[in-house]
XYZ file of N, CA and C in Angstrom:
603
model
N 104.302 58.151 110.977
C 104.704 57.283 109.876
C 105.339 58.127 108.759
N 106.222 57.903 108.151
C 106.996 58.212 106.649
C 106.195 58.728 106.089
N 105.013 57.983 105.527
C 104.168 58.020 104.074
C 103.351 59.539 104.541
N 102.848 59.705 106.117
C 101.931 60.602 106.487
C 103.185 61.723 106.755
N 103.856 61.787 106.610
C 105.100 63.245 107.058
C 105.300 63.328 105.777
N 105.414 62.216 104.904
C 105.973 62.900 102.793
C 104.092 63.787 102.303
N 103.040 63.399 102.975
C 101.656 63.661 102.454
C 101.486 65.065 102.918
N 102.045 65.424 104.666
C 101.607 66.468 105.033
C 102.613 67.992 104.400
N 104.034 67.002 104.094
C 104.820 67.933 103.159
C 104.303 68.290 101.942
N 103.922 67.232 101.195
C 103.105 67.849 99.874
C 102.136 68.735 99.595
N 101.579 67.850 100.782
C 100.267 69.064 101.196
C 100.739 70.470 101.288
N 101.212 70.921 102.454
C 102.149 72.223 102.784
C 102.509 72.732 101.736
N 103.406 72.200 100.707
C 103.929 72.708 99.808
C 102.457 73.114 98.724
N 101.783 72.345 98.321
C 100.604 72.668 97.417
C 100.034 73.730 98.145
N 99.872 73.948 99.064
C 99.149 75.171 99.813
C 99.848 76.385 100.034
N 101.020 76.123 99.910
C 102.003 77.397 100.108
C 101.910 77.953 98.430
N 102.332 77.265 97.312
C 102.165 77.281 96.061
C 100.654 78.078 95.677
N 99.446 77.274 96.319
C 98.265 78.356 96.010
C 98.350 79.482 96.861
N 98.656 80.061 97.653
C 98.711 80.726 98.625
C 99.366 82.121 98.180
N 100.759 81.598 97.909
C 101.304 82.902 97.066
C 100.944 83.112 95.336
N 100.547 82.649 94.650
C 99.835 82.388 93.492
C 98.193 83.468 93.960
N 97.610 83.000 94.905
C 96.475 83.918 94.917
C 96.507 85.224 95.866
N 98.023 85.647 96.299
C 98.310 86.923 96.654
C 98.784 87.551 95.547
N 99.315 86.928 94.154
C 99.661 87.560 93.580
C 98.322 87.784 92.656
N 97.395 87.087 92.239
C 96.258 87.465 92.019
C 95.179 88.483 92.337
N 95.169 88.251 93.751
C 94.720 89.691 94.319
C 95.306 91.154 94.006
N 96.416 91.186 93.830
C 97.118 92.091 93.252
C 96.218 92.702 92.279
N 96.698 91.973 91.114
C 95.803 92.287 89.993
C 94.170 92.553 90.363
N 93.527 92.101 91.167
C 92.429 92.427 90.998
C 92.368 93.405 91.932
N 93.079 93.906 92.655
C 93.186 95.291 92.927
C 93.400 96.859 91.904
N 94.268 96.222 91.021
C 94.830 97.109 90.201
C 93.598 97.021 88.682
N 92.951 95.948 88.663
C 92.092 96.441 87.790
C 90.718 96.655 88.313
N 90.515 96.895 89.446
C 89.617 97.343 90.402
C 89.720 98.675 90.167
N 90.723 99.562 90.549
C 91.325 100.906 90.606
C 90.911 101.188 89.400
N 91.641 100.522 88.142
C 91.480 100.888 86.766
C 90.125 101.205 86.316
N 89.158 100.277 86.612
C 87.871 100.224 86.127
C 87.346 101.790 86.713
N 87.576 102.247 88.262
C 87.320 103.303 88.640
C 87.925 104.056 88.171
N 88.937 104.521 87.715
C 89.559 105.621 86.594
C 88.677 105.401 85.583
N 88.554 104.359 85.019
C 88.688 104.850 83.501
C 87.300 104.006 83.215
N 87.092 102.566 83.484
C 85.836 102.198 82.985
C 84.492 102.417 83.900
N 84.738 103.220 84.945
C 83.469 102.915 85.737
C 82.201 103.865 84.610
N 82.512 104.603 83.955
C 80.953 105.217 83.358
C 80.807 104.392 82.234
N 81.367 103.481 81.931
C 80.535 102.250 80.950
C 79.815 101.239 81.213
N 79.763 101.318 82.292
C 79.314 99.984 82.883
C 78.967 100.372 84.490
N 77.637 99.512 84.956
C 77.173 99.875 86.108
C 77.288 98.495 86.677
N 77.415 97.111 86.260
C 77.442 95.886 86.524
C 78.401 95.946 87.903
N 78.141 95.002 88.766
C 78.760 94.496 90.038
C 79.603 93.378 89.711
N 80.807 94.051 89.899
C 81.797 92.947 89.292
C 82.397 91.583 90.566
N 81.705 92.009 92.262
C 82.174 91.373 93.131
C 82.615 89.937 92.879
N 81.863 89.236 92.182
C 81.648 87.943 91.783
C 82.969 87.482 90.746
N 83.204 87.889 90.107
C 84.411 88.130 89.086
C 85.709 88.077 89.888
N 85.549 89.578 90.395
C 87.142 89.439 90.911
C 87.543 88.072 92.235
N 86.389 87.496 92.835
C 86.821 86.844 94.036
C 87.049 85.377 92.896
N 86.755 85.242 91.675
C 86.953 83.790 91.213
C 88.317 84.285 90.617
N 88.611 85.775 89.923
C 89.823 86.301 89.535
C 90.809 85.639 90.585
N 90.469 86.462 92.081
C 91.213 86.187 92.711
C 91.298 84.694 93.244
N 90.737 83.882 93.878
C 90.797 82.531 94.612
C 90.552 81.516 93.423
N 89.983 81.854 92.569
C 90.043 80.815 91.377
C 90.860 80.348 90.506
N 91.399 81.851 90.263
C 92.490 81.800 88.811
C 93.875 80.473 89.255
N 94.074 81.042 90.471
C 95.546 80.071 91.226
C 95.190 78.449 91.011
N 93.852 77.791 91.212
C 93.325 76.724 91.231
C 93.861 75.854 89.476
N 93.879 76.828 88.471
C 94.106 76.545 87.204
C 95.841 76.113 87.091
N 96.105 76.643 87.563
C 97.866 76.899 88.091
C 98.259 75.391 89.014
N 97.754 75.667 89.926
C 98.123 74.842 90.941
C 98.176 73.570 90.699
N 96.531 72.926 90.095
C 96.011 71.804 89.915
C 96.826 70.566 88.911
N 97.386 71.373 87.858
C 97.996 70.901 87.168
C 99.536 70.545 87.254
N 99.997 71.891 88.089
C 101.129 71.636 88.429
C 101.614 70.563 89.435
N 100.565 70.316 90.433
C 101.039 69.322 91.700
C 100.397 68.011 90.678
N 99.638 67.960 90.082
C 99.523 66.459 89.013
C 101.085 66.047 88.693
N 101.568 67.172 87.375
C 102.976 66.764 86.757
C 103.797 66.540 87.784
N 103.687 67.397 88.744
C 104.896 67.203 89.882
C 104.795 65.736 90.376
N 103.722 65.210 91.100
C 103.029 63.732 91.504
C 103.675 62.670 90.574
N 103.030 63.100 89.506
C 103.283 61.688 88.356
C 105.208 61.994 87.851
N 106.172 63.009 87.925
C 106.928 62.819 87.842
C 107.882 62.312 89.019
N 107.758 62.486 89.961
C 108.717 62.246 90.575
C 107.704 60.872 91.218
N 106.807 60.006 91.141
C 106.616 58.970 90.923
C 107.600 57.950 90.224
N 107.748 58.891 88.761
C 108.650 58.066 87.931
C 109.951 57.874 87.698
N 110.144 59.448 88.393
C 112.136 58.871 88.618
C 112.332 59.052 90.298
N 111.218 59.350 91.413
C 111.565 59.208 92.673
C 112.373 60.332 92.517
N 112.868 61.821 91.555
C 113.840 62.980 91.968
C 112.910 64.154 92.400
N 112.086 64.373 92.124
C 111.205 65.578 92.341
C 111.893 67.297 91.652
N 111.651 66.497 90.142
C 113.004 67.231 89.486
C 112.109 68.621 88.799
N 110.803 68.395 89.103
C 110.195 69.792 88.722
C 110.408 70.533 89.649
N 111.150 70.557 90.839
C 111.209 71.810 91.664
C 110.058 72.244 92.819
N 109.977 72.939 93.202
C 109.198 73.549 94.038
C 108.492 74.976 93.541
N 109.072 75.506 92.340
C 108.531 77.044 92.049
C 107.183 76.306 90.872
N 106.008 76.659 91.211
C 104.618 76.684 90.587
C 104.892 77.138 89.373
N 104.690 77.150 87.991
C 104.643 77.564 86.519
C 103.719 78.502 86.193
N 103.573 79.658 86.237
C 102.297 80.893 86.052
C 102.580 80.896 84.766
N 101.899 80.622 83.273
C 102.608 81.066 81.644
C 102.189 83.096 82.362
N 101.180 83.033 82.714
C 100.486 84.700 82.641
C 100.839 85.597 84.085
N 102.360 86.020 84.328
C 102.777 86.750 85.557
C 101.732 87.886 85.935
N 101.458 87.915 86.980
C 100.348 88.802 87.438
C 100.778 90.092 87.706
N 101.804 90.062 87.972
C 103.200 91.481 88.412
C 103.199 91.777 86.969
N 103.234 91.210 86.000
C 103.692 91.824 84.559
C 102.352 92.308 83.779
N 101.047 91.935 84.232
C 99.728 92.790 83.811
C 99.893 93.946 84.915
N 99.913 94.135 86.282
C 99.957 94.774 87.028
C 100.435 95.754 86.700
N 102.083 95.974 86.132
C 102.872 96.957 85.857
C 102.317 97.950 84.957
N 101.505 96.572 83.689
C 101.233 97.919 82.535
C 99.927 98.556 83.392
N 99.044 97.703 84.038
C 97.588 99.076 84.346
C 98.336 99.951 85.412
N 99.624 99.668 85.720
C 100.528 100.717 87.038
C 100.115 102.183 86.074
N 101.388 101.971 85.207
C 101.992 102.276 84.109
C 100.296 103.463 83.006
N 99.361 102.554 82.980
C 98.224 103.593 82.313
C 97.398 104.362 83.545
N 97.475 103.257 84.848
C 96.998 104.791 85.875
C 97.687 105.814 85.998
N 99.030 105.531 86.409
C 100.083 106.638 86.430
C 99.694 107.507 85.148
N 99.241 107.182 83.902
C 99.608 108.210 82.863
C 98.367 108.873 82.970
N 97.070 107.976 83.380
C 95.554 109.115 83.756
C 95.582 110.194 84.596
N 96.461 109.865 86.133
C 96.708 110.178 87.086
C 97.634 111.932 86.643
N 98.477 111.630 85.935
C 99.259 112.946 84.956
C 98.558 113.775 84.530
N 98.082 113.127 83.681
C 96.852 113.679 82.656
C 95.776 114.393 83.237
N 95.143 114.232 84.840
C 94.147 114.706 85.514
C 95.296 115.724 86.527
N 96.178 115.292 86.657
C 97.040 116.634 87.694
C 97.232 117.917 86.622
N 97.651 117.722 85.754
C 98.200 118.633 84.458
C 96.878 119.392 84.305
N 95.874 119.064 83.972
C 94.849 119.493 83.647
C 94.194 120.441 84.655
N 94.749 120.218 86.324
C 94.145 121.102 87.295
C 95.638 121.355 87.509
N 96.323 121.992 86.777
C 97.845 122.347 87.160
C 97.837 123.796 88.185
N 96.370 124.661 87.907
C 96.493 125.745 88.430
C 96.353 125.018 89.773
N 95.286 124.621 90.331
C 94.798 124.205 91.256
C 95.863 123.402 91.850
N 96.871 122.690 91.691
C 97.422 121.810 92.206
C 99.089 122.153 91.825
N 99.289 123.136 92.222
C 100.899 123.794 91.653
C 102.042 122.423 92.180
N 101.614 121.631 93.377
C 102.763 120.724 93.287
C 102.234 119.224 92.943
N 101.967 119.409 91.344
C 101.362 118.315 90.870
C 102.243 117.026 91.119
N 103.885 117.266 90.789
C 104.949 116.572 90.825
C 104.713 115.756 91.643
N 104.844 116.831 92.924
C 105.054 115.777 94.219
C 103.577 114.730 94.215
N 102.434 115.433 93.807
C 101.371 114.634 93.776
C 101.306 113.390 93.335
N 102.054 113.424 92.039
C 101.625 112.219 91.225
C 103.497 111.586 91.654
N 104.156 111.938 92.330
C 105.085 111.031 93.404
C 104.418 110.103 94.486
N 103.621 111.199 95.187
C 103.025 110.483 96.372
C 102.447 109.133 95.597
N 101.269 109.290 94.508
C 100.188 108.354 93.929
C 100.734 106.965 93.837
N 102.211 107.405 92.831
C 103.083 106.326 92.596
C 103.653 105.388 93.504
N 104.274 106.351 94.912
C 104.699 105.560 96.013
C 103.318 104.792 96.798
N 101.981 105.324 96.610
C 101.044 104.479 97.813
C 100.835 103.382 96.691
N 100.515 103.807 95.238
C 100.061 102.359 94.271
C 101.220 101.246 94.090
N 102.413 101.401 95.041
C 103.728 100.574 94.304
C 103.045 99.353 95.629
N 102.700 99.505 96.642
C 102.776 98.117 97.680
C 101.104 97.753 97.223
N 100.453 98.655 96.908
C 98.779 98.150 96.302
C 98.932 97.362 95.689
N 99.520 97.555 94.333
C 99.541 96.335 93.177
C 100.557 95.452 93.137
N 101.485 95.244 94.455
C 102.343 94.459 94.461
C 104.195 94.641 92.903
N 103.996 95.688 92.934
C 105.116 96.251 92.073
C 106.316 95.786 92.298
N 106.679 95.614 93.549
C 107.839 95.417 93.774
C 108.482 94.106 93.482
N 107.081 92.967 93.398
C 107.809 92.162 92.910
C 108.257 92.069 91.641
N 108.018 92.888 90.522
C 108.726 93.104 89.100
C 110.436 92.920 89.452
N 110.547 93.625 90.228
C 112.367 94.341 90.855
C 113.078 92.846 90.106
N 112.259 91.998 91.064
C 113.057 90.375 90.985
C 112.652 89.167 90.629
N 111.836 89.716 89.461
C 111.313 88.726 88.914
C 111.782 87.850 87.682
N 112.453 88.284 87.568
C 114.259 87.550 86.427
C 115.184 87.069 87.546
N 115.169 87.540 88.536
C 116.434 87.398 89.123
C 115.500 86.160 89.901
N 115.922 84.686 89.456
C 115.126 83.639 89.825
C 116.316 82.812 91.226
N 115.735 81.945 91.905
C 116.492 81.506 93.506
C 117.832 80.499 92.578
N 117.960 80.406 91.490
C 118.867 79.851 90.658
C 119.590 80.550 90.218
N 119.513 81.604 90.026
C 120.355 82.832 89.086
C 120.801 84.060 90.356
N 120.489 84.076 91.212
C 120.745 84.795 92.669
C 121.985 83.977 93.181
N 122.878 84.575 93.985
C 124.221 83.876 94.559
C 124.571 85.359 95.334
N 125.129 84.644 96.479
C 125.802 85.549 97.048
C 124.994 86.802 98.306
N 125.335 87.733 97.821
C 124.668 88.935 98.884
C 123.373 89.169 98.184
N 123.162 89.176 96.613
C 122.380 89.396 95.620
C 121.277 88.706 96.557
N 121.347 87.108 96.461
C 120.496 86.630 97.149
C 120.002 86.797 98.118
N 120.533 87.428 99.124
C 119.945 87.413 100.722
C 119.446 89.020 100.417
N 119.884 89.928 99.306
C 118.752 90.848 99.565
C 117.673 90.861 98.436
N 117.653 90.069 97.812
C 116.215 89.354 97.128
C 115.066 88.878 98.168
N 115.634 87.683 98.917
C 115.181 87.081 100.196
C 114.486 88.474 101.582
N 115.630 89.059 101.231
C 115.189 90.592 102.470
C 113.773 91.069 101.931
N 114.176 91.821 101.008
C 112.915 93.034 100.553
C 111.974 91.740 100.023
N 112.172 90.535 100.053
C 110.446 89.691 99.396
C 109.817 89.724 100.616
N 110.504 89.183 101.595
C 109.442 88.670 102.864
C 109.427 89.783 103.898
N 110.343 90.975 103.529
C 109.738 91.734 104.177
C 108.485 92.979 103.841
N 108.469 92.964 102.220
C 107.801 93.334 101.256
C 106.614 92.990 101.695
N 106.646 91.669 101.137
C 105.147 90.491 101.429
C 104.527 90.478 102.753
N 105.668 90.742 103.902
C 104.762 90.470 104.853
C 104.171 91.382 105.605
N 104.745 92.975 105.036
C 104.371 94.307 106.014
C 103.293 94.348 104.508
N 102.923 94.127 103.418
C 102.177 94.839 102.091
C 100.835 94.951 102.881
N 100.063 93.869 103.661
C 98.804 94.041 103.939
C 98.611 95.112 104.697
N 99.702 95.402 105.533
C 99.772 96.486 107.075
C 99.906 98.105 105.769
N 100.625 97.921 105.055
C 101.275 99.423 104.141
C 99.849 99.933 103.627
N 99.115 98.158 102.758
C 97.728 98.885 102.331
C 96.903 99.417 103.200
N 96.356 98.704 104.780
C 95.691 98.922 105.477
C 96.018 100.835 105.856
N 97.470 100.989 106.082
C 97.784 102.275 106.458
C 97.124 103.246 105.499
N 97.736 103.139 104.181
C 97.315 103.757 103.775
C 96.353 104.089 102.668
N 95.447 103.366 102.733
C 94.091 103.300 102.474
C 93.442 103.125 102.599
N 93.122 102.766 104.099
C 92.295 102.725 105.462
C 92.261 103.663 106.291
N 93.378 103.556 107.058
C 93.930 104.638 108.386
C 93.743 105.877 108.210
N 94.762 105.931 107.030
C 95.234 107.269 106.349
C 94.139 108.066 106.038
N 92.612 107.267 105.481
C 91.832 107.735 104.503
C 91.333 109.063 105.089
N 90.671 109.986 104.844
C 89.675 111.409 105.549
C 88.319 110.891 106.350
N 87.979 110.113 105.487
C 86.411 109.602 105.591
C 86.732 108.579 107.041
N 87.674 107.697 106.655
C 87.643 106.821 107.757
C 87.957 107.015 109.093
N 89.291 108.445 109.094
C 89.616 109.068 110.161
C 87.990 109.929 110.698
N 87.405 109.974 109.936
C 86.468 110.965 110.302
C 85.319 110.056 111.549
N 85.218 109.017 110.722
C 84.307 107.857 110.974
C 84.675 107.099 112.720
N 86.027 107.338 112.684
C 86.988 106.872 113.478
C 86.255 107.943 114.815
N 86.700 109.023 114.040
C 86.162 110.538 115.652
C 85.200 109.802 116.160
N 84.515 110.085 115.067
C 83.057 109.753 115.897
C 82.587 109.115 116.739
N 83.120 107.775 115.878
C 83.013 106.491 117.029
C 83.409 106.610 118.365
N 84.563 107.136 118.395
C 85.335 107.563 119.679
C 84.640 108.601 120.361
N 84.084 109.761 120.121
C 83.343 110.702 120.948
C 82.050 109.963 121.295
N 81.522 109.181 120.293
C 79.982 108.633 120.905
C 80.506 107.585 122.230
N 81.780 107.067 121.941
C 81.943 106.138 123.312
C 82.304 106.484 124.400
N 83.166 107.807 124.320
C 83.283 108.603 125.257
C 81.916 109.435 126.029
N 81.163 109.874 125.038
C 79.715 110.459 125.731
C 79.155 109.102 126.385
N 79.344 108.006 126.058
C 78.742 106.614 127.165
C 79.086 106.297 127.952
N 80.467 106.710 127.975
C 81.145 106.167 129.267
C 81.575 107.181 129.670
């Protein structure tokens, strides 16, 4: 029926809307996850688990809820569906992200400099830091975050479109690499497992 294909579209669309709304959330609560371990973890011993998962899966709910209302009741009233499809965030999560980028990067300096003997290629160090924290906190979407699917034309557009979904969709695999895979502890953890299964079998 019509009415059940316009419901399961709305639907879809409201779920796609929270969906990327609470990836970009997670972001942030990655990046002030990190932060708190730089800089606030000796003030505080509190378990913040509880926090960041309403940070993360909650905050979008504030966003969302309101927006698919106005959307509903407007295009009720002129039948155009003239609010669009892009969700209204007033508080960009990429634009808190950048500045705690922006004060780890400057702790991150500040602690290489300080063991400058010890660490003669601090440079490249605090290069590497920068390149693994840019797909962590979701940075990249700053690049194009003016450059809106209205103001894009042309080639501009299709490589906006490129680096988002290919950004977005390798970011979980980039973090897993490298701050999983990559890690010492986990490779270590990894041996083990593997020699104890090998001594069983």
């Amino acid at each position: 029926l019509p009415w059940q294909a316009a419901l399961g579209c709305r639907a879809a669309q409201v779920l796609m809307q929270y969906c990327i709304l609470a990836n970009h959330y997670w972001f942030l609560v990655e990046a002030v996850y990190l932060y708190k371990l730089l800089i606030g973890a000796v003030f505080s011993e509190k378990n913040y688990y509880r926090l960041y998962l309403y940070l993360g899966w909650g905050t979008p709910v504030v966003f969302v809820v309101p927006w698919m209302a106005a959307k509903y009741l407007k295009e009720n009233a002129d039948q155009g569906g003239v609010l669009g499809s892009v969700c209204p965030c007033p508080v960009s999560p990429s634009q808190i992200n950048l500045l705690i980028f922006m004060r780890i990067l400057k702790v991150i300096l500040a602690k290489l400099r300080a063991n400058q003997k010890g660490y003669a290629d601090y440079k490249l160090r605090l290069a590497k830091a920068t390149l693994t924290l840019i797909p962590l906190f979701g940075i990249h979407e700053v690049v194009f975050i003016f450059a809106t699917d209205e103001q894009t034309t042309g080639i501009l557009r299709y490589v906006k479109v490129f680096f988002t979904l290919f950004l977005n969709s390798f970011q979980g695999f980039l973090v897993a690499v490298l701050y999983c895979f990559a890690n010492k502890e986990v490779k270590s953890e990894m041996k083990k497992k593997w020699q104890l299964w090998k001594l069983d079998h």
